[in-house]
Amino acid sequence: MASLIVVLLFGFLAGSQAAQSIEPRERNPDIDLTTPELIAKYGYPVESHMVTTEDGYILTLQRIPYGRNSTSRTNRPPVLIQHGLLSQSSDWVVMGPEKALGYILADAGYDVWLGNARGNTWSRKHTTLKPSSAKFWEFTWHEMGVYDLPAVIDYILEKTGEEKLFYVGHSEGTTMSYVMASERPEYNDKLRALISLAPVAHLSHTKTPFLKVIASAGDQIGWLTKMMGMNEFLPHSYLYNLMGYALCKDKAITQEICSNFIFLICGFDSKELDASMIPVIMGHDPAGVSTRTLLHYAQVIKSGKFRQYNHGLLKNLILYGSVVPPQYDLKKITAPVALMYGQNDFLADPEDVATLKEELPNVISYYKVKDDQFNHVDFMWATHAKTLLYDEVVSVMNKH
């Protein structure tokens, strides 16, 4: 966590100074484009949709209804792609046509919907609460699974007239789906298949330093963040655009620092990350998340259990009727599940994925990416993600 703060401070200073000398022609224009603007730029149709959850959060979806070389909306099964921690919908289009999963699925004949979880750049509205309110941020991936995904899935099925859809989740997007399918098991019948990229339920073997630091600090971190009013973690701002360009552009002496910082969190791999794309990525991510979401993951690490949020003894008794939170019953996940993992993933460690596989009753695919250096962010941004991973995703979907 300390190293993160140092990098951000350094980036602020360097970015602020460099911003004055940046020539417009030097900047990749994709840095400043929104998700719909990116999709339109590369010749794909795009729609934006708003969905209100049962507890009042207003979420934004982006839709690619068909591919670049087609205008037909018929016979196109819907697929919802859900981002991971600190991310947003642009993750699935930022690498461009023939490389990004959103475009690949649209070109493969699917009706693509890109989700945005509550609290990120695109989903910062509520029917009664404002992001400046601490109460707005009183959620974790539990609420995302119990409220966000059901609302989004029902909306997509209503709009498309379909009875089922495909779900592709990455990282936190997989966690949300396990919460939904176990806590609201009726939604299993609305899933053609649940495809998990870098699945995160168990975290006993995670190597991600900043989550392990939070876990070791325990309740003190939660108390401190609450006292300091730190309800939101890493919301996106123009500062990251400046940082990404000033520190991470080609020929910058600090470009290797950018790469190594990403690797420190997600697993080392210099081969699959195109360093010249880091400024574009940082033009969109990080996209913000509630501090409580990070604390929930830290609790999973500390307890060794995939269970609901620990509010403390008294509140646990009131909410759960027990001093400890209940575990999620993964046996209730009856939808077909494909688990796809990387050997070099610091967050979704292969041993934890193996544990998850044994707990799920209907695993249809257990796929290890055929590159032993494939890490957590490679699932989104790897140069050869199509041949290493996305072709397998399409293959699994075509069979179901």
Short mmCIF file of C-alpha atoms in Angstrom, two decimals:
data_model
loop_
_atom_site.label_atom_id
_atom_site.label_comp_id
_atom_site.label_asym_id
_atom_site.label_seq_id
_atom_site.Cartn_x
_atom_site.Cartn_y
_atom_site.Cartn_z
CA MET A 1 0.00 0.00 0.00
CA ALA A 2 2.85 2.36 0.83
CA SER A 3 4.48 1.69 -2.53
CA LEU A 4 1.18 2.53 -4.25
CA ILE A 5 1.05 5.91 -2.51
CA VAL A 6 4.66 6.66 -3.47
CA VAL A 7 3.98 5.85 -7.12
CA LEU A 8 0.86 8.02 -7.15
CA LEU A 9 2.64 10.97 -5.58
CA PHE A 10 5.56 10.63 -7.96
CA GLY A 11 3.14 10.35 -10.85
CA PHE A 12 1.33 13.51 -9.76
CA LEU A 13 4.56 15.55 -9.75
CA ALA A 14 5.88 14.15 -13.00
CA GLY A 15 2.52 14.26 -14.71
CA SER A 16 1.83 17.86 -13.69
CA GLN A 17 5.19 19.04 -15.03
CA ALA A 18 5.01 17.02 -18.21
CA ALA A 19 1.45 18.05 -19.02
CA GLN A 20 2.58 21.52 -20.03
CA SER A 21 4.94 20.18 -22.68
CA ILE A 22 2.83 17.39 -24.16
CA GLU A 23 2.24 17.93 -27.86
CA PRO A 24 -1.25 16.85 -28.95
CA ARG A 25 0.16 14.70 -31.77
CA GLU A 26 2.17 12.68 -29.23
CA ARG A 27 -0.84 11.52 -27.27
CA ASN A 28 -2.75 8.45 -28.30
CA PRO A 29 -6.27 9.89 -28.71
CA ASP A 30 -7.76 6.75 -27.14
CA ILE A 31 -6.50 8.00 -23.77
CA ASP A 32 -9.25 10.60 -23.67
CA LEU A 33 -12.12 8.70 -25.29
CA THR A 34 -15.00 7.24 -23.29
CA THR A 35 -16.06 3.62 -23.75
CA PRO A 36 -18.85 4.49 -26.25
CA GLU A 37 -16.49 6.80 -28.13
CA LEU A 38 -13.87 4.05 -28.39
CA ILE A 39 -16.42 1.57 -29.71
CA ALA A 40 -17.76 4.04 -32.28
CA LYS A 41 -14.25 5.07 -33.36
CA TYR A 42 -13.45 1.53 -34.44
CA GLY A 43 -16.60 1.15 -36.51
CA TYR A 44 -18.85 -0.82 -34.17
CA PRO A 45 -22.44 0.08 -33.25
CA VAL A 46 -22.85 1.17 -29.64
CA GLU A 47 -25.71 1.85 -27.26
CA SER A 48 -25.82 3.06 -23.66
CA HIS A 49 -28.40 1.79 -21.18
CA MET A 50 -29.28 2.69 -17.59
CA VAL A 51 -30.40 0.11 -15.04
CA THR A 52 -31.69 0.84 -11.52
CA THR A 53 -31.11 -1.79 -8.86
CA GLU A 54 -33.53 -2.83 -6.14
CA ASP A 55 -31.57 -0.76 -3.60
CA GLY A 56 -31.43 2.37 -5.77
CA TYR A 57 -28.05 2.33 -7.54
CA ILE A 58 -28.13 3.47 -11.16
CA LEU A 59 -25.78 1.45 -13.36
CA THR A 60 -24.64 2.17 -16.91
CA LEU A 61 -24.29 -0.55 -19.53
CA GLN A 62 -22.68 -0.24 -22.94
CA ARG A 63 -23.92 -2.52 -25.70
CA ILE A 64 -22.33 -3.68 -28.97
CA PRO A 65 -25.40 -5.26 -30.61
CA TYR A 66 -23.56 -6.74 -33.59
CA GLY A 67 -20.14 -6.88 -35.22
CA ARG A 68 -18.38 -4.47 -37.49
CA ASN A 69 -19.13 -6.48 -40.63
CA SER A 70 -22.79 -7.24 -39.86
CA THR A 71 -25.99 -5.31 -39.37
CA SER A 72 -28.20 -8.22 -38.31
CA ARG A 73 -29.55 -8.24 -34.75
CA THR A 74 -31.27 -11.63 -35.11
CA ASN A 75 -30.01 -14.94 -33.71
CA ARG A 76 -27.35 -13.24 -31.61
CA PRO A 77 -27.21 -14.69 -28.09
CA PRO A 78 -26.61 -11.98 -25.46
CA VAL A 79 -23.46 -12.05 -23.37
CA LEU A 80 -22.75 -9.88 -20.33
CA ILE A 81 -19.07 -9.13 -19.69
CA GLN A 82 -18.33 -7.94 -16.15
CA HIS A 83 -15.07 -6.23 -15.20
CA GLY A 84 -12.92 -6.81 -12.15
CA LEU A 85 -11.73 -4.79 -9.17
CA LEU A 86 -11.02 -1.07 -9.82
CA SER A 87 -12.01 -1.49 -13.46
CA GLN A 88 -14.74 -0.55 -15.90
CA SER A 89 -16.31 -1.53 -19.20
CA SER A 90 -13.51 -0.05 -21.31
CA ASP A 91 -11.26 -2.96 -20.28
CA TRP A 92 -12.96 -5.07 -22.93
CA VAL A 93 -12.50 -2.66 -25.85
CA VAL A 94 -9.41 -0.62 -25.05
CA MET A 95 -6.98 -2.96 -26.87
CA GLY A 96 -8.84 -2.43 -30.14
CA PRO A 97 -10.43 -4.67 -32.80
CA GLU A 98 -9.16 -8.25 -33.16
CA LYS A 99 -7.54 -8.01 -29.72
CA ALA A 100 -10.25 -6.92 -27.26
CA LEU A 101 -12.83 -9.45 -26.06
CA GLY A 102 -15.82 -7.13 -26.60
CA TYR A 103 -15.09 -6.80 -30.31
CA ILE A 104 -14.13 -10.47 -30.74
CA LEU A 105 -17.45 -11.66 -29.29
CA ALA A 106 -19.43 -9.14 -31.36
CA ASP A 107 -17.68 -10.33 -34.52
CA ALA A 108 -18.28 -13.95 -33.48
CA GLY A 109 -22.05 -13.43 -33.59
CA TYR A 110 -22.91 -12.35 -30.04
CA ASP A 111 -24.91 -9.42 -28.67
CA VAL A 112 -22.36 -7.92 -26.28
CA TRP A 113 -23.29 -6.05 -23.10
CA LEU A 114 -20.53 -4.44 -21.02
CA GLY A 115 -21.34 -4.09 -17.32
CA ASN A 116 -20.24 -1.44 -14.81
CA ALA A 117 -20.47 -2.24 -11.10
CA ARG A 118 -21.79 0.28 -8.59
CA GLY A 119 -19.31 2.96 -7.61
CA ASN A 120 -17.10 2.91 -10.69
CA THR A 121 -16.73 5.72 -13.23
CA TRP A 122 -19.97 4.85 -15.01
CA SER A 123 -22.16 3.90 -12.04
CA ARG A 124 -21.88 6.71 -9.51
CA LYS A 125 -25.58 7.60 -9.27
CA HIS A 126 -28.34 6.61 -6.85
CA THR A 127 -32.00 7.44 -6.58
CA THR A 128 -31.52 9.15 -3.18
CA LEU A 129 -27.82 9.06 -2.21
CA LYS A 130 -24.85 11.01 -3.51
CA PRO A 131 -21.24 9.76 -3.82
CA SER A 132 -20.25 12.42 -1.29
CA SER A 133 -22.29 10.50 1.29
CA ALA A 134 -20.59 7.75 3.30
CA LYS A 135 -23.76 5.68 3.06
CA PHE A 136 -23.43 5.54 -0.73
CA TRP A 137 -20.25 3.49 -0.28
CA GLU A 138 -21.62 0.95 2.20
CA PHE A 139 -21.38 -1.97 -0.18
CA THR A 140 -19.03 -4.72 -1.31
CA TRP A 141 -19.10 -7.35 -4.02
CA HIS A 142 -21.87 -8.98 -1.98
CA GLU A 143 -24.35 -6.24 -2.94
CA MET A 144 -22.99 -6.28 -6.49
CA GLY A 145 -23.92 -9.95 -6.68
CA VAL A 146 -27.24 -9.76 -4.85
CA TYR A 147 -28.53 -6.55 -6.50
CA ASP A 148 -26.44 -5.40 -9.47
CA LEU A 149 -26.18 -8.59 -11.52
CA PRO A 150 -29.84 -9.65 -11.15
CA ALA A 151 -31.03 -6.18 -12.21
CA VAL A 152 -28.69 -6.12 -15.20
CA ILE A 153 -29.50 -9.68 -16.29
CA ASP A 154 -33.26 -9.07 -16.07
CA TYR A 155 -32.87 -5.87 -18.08
CA ILE A 156 -30.85 -7.54 -20.84
CA LEU A 157 -33.24 -10.48 -21.13
CA GLU A 158 -36.22 -8.13 -21.30
CA LYS A 159 -34.59 -6.00 -23.99
CA THR A 160 -33.47 -8.94 -26.10
CA GLY A 161 -36.46 -11.19 -25.58
CA GLU A 162 -34.14 -14.06 -24.66
CA GLU A 163 -34.62 -16.46 -21.75
CA LYS A 164 -30.92 -16.92 -20.99
CA LEU A 165 -27.57 -15.21 -21.52
CA PHE A 166 -23.88 -15.95 -21.29
CA TYR A 167 -21.93 -14.37 -18.46
CA VAL A 168 -18.20 -13.66 -18.71
CA GLY A 169 -16.65 -12.31 -15.52
CA HIS A 170 -13.10 -11.36 -14.68
CA SER A 171 -11.72 -11.32 -11.12
CA GLU A 172 -14.27 -9.40 -9.02
CA GLY A 173 -16.73 -10.05 -11.84
CA THR A 174 -16.43 -13.76 -11.03
CA THR A 175 -16.85 -13.14 -7.29
CA MET A 176 -20.06 -11.24 -7.95
CA SER A 177 -21.41 -14.08 -10.08
CA TYR A 178 -20.76 -16.69 -7.37
CA VAL A 179 -22.58 -14.51 -4.86
CA MET A 180 -25.56 -14.10 -7.17
CA ALA A 181 -25.79 -17.77 -8.18
CA SER A 182 -25.57 -18.97 -4.56
CA GLU A 183 -27.63 -16.27 -2.81
CA ARG A 184 -30.22 -15.95 -5.57
CA PRO A 185 -30.11 -19.44 -7.08
CA GLU A 186 -33.12 -18.82 -9.34
CA TYR A 187 -30.71 -16.89 -11.59
CA ASN A 188 -28.85 -20.09 -12.46
CA ASP A 189 -31.73 -20.82 -14.84
CA LYS A 190 -31.03 -17.55 -16.67
CA LEU A 191 -27.41 -18.44 -17.48
CA ARG A 192 -26.40 -20.41 -20.57
CA ALA A 193 -22.92 -20.62 -19.06
CA LEU A 194 -20.93 -18.76 -16.46
CA ILE A 195 -17.41 -18.20 -17.80
CA SER A 196 -14.91 -17.23 -15.11
CA LEU A 197 -11.66 -15.53 -16.13
CA ALA A 198 -9.16 -15.47 -13.23
CA PRO A 199 -11.77 -16.81 -10.76
CA VAL A 200 -11.74 -15.26 -7.28
CA ALA A 201 -13.57 -16.93 -4.41
CA HIS A 202 -10.81 -18.37 -2.23
CA LEU A 203 -7.69 -16.30 -1.51
CA SER A 204 -5.63 -18.52 0.78
CA HIS A 205 -2.70 -18.58 -1.64
CA THR A 206 -2.89 -15.07 -3.07
CA LYS A 207 0.44 -13.31 -3.51
CA THR A 208 -0.93 -9.78 -4.03
CA PRO A 209 1.00 -7.63 -1.52
CA PHE A 210 -1.46 -4.78 -0.93
CA LEU A 211 -4.40 -7.08 -0.12
CA LYS A 212 -2.22 -9.17 2.18
CA VAL A 213 -1.12 -6.00 4.01
CA ILE A 214 -4.76 -4.98 4.51
CA ALA A 215 -5.60 -8.49 5.72
CA SER A 216 -2.74 -8.51 8.23
CA ALA A 217 -3.85 -5.15 9.66
CA GLY A 218 -7.34 -6.55 10.21
CA ASP A 219 -10.01 -4.45 11.90
CA GLN A 220 -7.62 -1.55 12.44
CA ILE A 221 -7.65 -0.74 8.73
CA GLY A 222 -11.44 -0.66 8.64
CA TRP A 223 -11.60 1.56 11.71
CA LEU A 224 -8.93 3.91 10.33
CA THR A 225 -10.51 4.32 6.90
CA LYS A 226 -13.89 5.00 8.48
CA MET A 227 -12.43 7.62 10.85
CA MET A 228 -10.62 9.32 7.94
CA GLY A 229 -13.72 9.29 5.75
CA MET A 230 -11.98 7.12 3.14
CA ASN A 231 -15.11 5.62 1.66
CA GLU A 232 -13.85 5.34 -1.91
CA PHE A 233 -10.57 3.90 -3.17
CA LEU A 234 -8.81 5.21 -6.32
CA PRO A 235 -11.62 6.99 -8.17
CA HIS A 236 -10.59 7.91 -11.69
CA SER A 237 -9.45 11.44 -12.42
CA TYR A 238 -7.63 13.36 -15.13
CA LEU A 239 -4.51 12.94 -13.01
CA TYR A 240 -4.22 9.31 -14.14
CA ASN A 241 -4.37 10.38 -17.77
CA LEU A 242 -1.43 12.68 -17.10
CA MET A 243 0.43 10.05 -15.10
CA GLY A 244 -0.09 7.43 -17.75
CA TYR A 245 1.28 9.65 -20.48
CA ALA A 246 4.12 11.31 -18.58
CA LEU A 247 5.47 8.21 -16.86
CA CYS A 248 4.54 5.37 -19.19
CA LYS A 249 4.86 6.67 -22.75
CA ASP A 250 7.35 5.14 -25.16
CA LYS A 251 10.97 6.12 -24.45
CA ALA A 252 10.08 7.48 -20.99
CA ILE A 253 12.77 6.40 -18.51
CA THR A 254 9.98 5.53 -16.06
CA GLN A 255 8.07 3.22 -18.43
CA GLU A 256 9.60 0.12 -16.83
CA ILE A 257 8.41 1.33 -13.41
CA CYS A 258 4.84 1.40 -14.76
CA SER A 259 5.12 -2.16 -15.99
CA ASN A 260 6.75 -3.45 -12.83
CA PHE A 261 4.14 -1.82 -10.60
CA ILE A 262 1.36 -3.62 -12.48
CA PHE A 263 3.31 -6.87 -12.26
CA LEU A 264 3.85 -6.47 -8.52
CA ILE A 265 0.10 -6.58 -7.99
CA CYS A 266 -0.90 -9.06 -10.66
CA GLY A 267 2.08 -11.32 -11.43
CA PHE A 268 5.28 -10.69 -13.34
CA ASP A 269 5.23 -10.98 -17.13
CA SER A 270 6.96 -8.55 -19.47
CA LYS A 271 6.20 -10.52 -22.63
CA GLU A 272 2.43 -10.06 -22.98
CA LEU A 273 2.04 -6.45 -21.85
CA ASP A 274 2.51 -3.90 -24.61
CA ALA A 275 4.02 -1.09 -22.55
CA SER A 276 2.99 1.50 -25.13
CA MET A 277 -0.65 0.76 -24.22
CA ILE A 278 -0.23 1.65 -20.53
CA PRO A 279 -1.03 5.36 -21.10
CA VAL A 280 -4.30 4.34 -22.80
CA ILE A 281 -5.15 1.88 -20.02
CA MET A 282 -4.48 4.53 -17.37
CA GLY A 283 -6.75 6.89 -19.26
CA HIS A 284 -9.58 4.60 -18.12
CA ASP A 285 -8.37 2.74 -15.02
CA PRO A 286 -8.41 2.74 -12.05
CA ALA A 287 -12.13 3.44 -12.04
CA GLY A 288 -12.81 3.49 -8.29
CA VAL A 289 -14.35 1.12 -5.79
CA SER A 290 -15.67 1.27 -2.24
CA THR A 291 -13.03 0.83 0.46
CA ARG A 292 -15.32 -1.77 2.03
CA THR A 293 -14.95 -3.92 -1.11
CA LEU A 294 -11.20 -4.18 -0.52
CA LEU A 295 -11.80 -4.92 3.17
CA HIS A 296 -14.17 -7.74 2.22
CA TYR A 297 -11.47 -9.40 0.11
CA ALA A 298 -9.00 -8.89 2.96
CA GLN A 299 -11.45 -10.65 5.30
CA VAL A 300 -11.54 -13.63 2.92
CA ILE A 301 -7.74 -13.80 3.08
CA LYS A 302 -7.64 -13.56 6.86
CA SER A 303 -10.48 -16.02 7.56
CA GLY A 304 -9.68 -18.46 4.81
CA LYS A 305 -13.43 -18.58 4.11
CA PHE A 306 -15.52 -17.33 1.19
CA ARG A 307 -18.24 -15.68 3.23
CA GLN A 308 -20.28 -12.54 3.71
CA TYR A 309 -18.94 -9.27 5.08
CA ASN A 310 -17.85 -9.26 8.72
CA HIS A 311 -19.44 -6.22 10.39
CA GLY A 312 -18.25 -7.13 13.89
CA LEU A 313 -19.78 -9.32 16.60
CA LEU A 314 -22.81 -7.23 17.50
CA LYS A 315 -23.91 -6.31 13.99
CA ASN A 316 -23.23 -9.85 12.80
CA LEU A 317 -25.65 -11.14 15.43
CA ILE A 318 -28.29 -8.66 14.31
CA LEU A 319 -27.85 -9.32 10.57
CA TYR A 320 -26.91 -12.97 10.46
CA GLY A 321 -27.97 -14.37 13.83
CA SER A 322 -24.37 -15.49 14.33
CA VAL A 323 -21.14 -13.91 15.54
CA VAL A 324 -19.44 -14.93 12.28
CA PRO A 325 -20.79 -14.25 8.77
CA PRO A 326 -22.32 -17.14 6.82
CA GLN A 327 -20.36 -18.80 4.04
CA TYR A 328 -21.61 -18.77 0.46
CA ASP A 329 -22.97 -22.17 -0.50
CA LEU A 330 -21.24 -22.82 -3.82
CA LYS A 331 -23.15 -26.10 -4.24
CA LYS A 332 -26.17 -23.97 -5.17
CA ILE A 333 -24.40 -22.80 -8.33
CA THR A 334 -26.01 -25.18 -10.80
CA ALA A 335 -25.33 -23.18 -13.96
CA PRO A 336 -22.56 -24.55 -16.22
CA VAL A 337 -19.27 -22.98 -15.12
CA ALA A 338 -16.03 -22.63 -17.12
CA LEU A 339 -12.95 -21.84 -15.03
CA MET A 340 -10.06 -20.24 -16.91
CA TYR A 341 -6.89 -19.40 -15.03
CA GLY A 342 -3.26 -18.35 -15.41
CA GLN A 343 -0.30 -20.03 -13.78
CA ASN A 344 1.34 -16.70 -12.95
CA ASP A 345 -1.72 -14.97 -11.48
CA PHE A 346 -0.85 -13.36 -8.11
CA LEU A 347 -4.50 -12.76 -7.20
CA ALA A 348 -6.36 -15.82 -8.53
CA ASP A 349 -3.75 -18.40 -7.54
CA PRO A 350 -4.08 -21.78 -9.33
CA GLU A 351 -4.32 -23.62 -5.99
CA ASP A 352 -7.29 -21.50 -4.97
CA VAL A 353 -8.92 -22.05 -8.37
CA ALA A 354 -8.44 -25.81 -7.89
CA THR A 355 -10.22 -25.58 -4.53
CA LEU A 356 -13.09 -23.71 -6.17
CA LYS A 357 -13.35 -26.37 -8.89
CA GLU A 358 -13.92 -29.08 -6.29
CA GLU A 359 -16.75 -27.09 -4.69
CA LEU A 360 -18.71 -26.30 -7.85
CA PRO A 361 -21.17 -28.99 -8.98
CA ASN A 362 -21.22 -28.25 -12.74
CA VAL A 363 -17.76 -27.36 -14.09
CA ILE A 364 -17.81 -27.76 -17.88
CA SER A 365 -14.29 -26.47 -18.58
CA TYR A 366 -11.12 -26.17 -16.50
CA TYR A 367 -8.71 -24.32 -18.74
CA LYS A 368 -5.15 -23.33 -17.94
CA VAL A 369 -3.83 -20.67 -20.31
CA LYS A 370 -0.99 -22.17 -22.34
CA ASP A 371 1.56 -19.60 -21.24
CA ASP A 372 3.04 -20.13 -17.79
CA GLN A 373 3.70 -16.38 -17.41
CA PHE A 374 0.08 -15.35 -18.04
CA ASN A 375 -1.02 -13.06 -15.19
CA HIS A 376 -4.12 -11.38 -13.80
CA VAL A 377 -4.25 -8.38 -16.15
CA ASP A 378 -3.28 -10.45 -19.18
CA PHE A 379 -6.90 -11.67 -19.19
CA MET A 380 -7.78 -8.14 -20.38
CA TRP A 381 -4.68 -6.69 -22.01
CA ALA A 382 -2.36 -9.45 -23.21
CA THR A 383 -1.03 -8.94 -26.73
CA HIS A 384 -1.91 -12.52 -27.66
CA ALA A 385 -5.04 -12.86 -25.52
CA LYS A 386 -7.09 -13.91 -28.55
CA THR A 387 -5.11 -17.04 -29.34
CA LEU A 388 -4.18 -17.83 -25.74
CA LEU A 389 -7.63 -17.30 -24.19
CA TYR A 390 -10.44 -15.66 -26.14
CA ASP A 391 -10.62 -18.36 -28.82
CA GLU A 392 -11.28 -20.82 -25.99
CA VAL A 393 -13.97 -18.54 -24.55
CA VAL A 394 -15.72 -18.42 -27.93
CA SER A 395 -15.38 -22.19 -28.30
CA VAL A 396 -17.04 -22.85 -24.94
CA MET A 397 -19.85 -20.40 -25.73
CA ASN A 398 -20.46 -21.89 -29.17
CA LYS A 399 -21.01 -25.30 -27.55
CA HIS A 400 -23.66 -23.97 -25.14
#
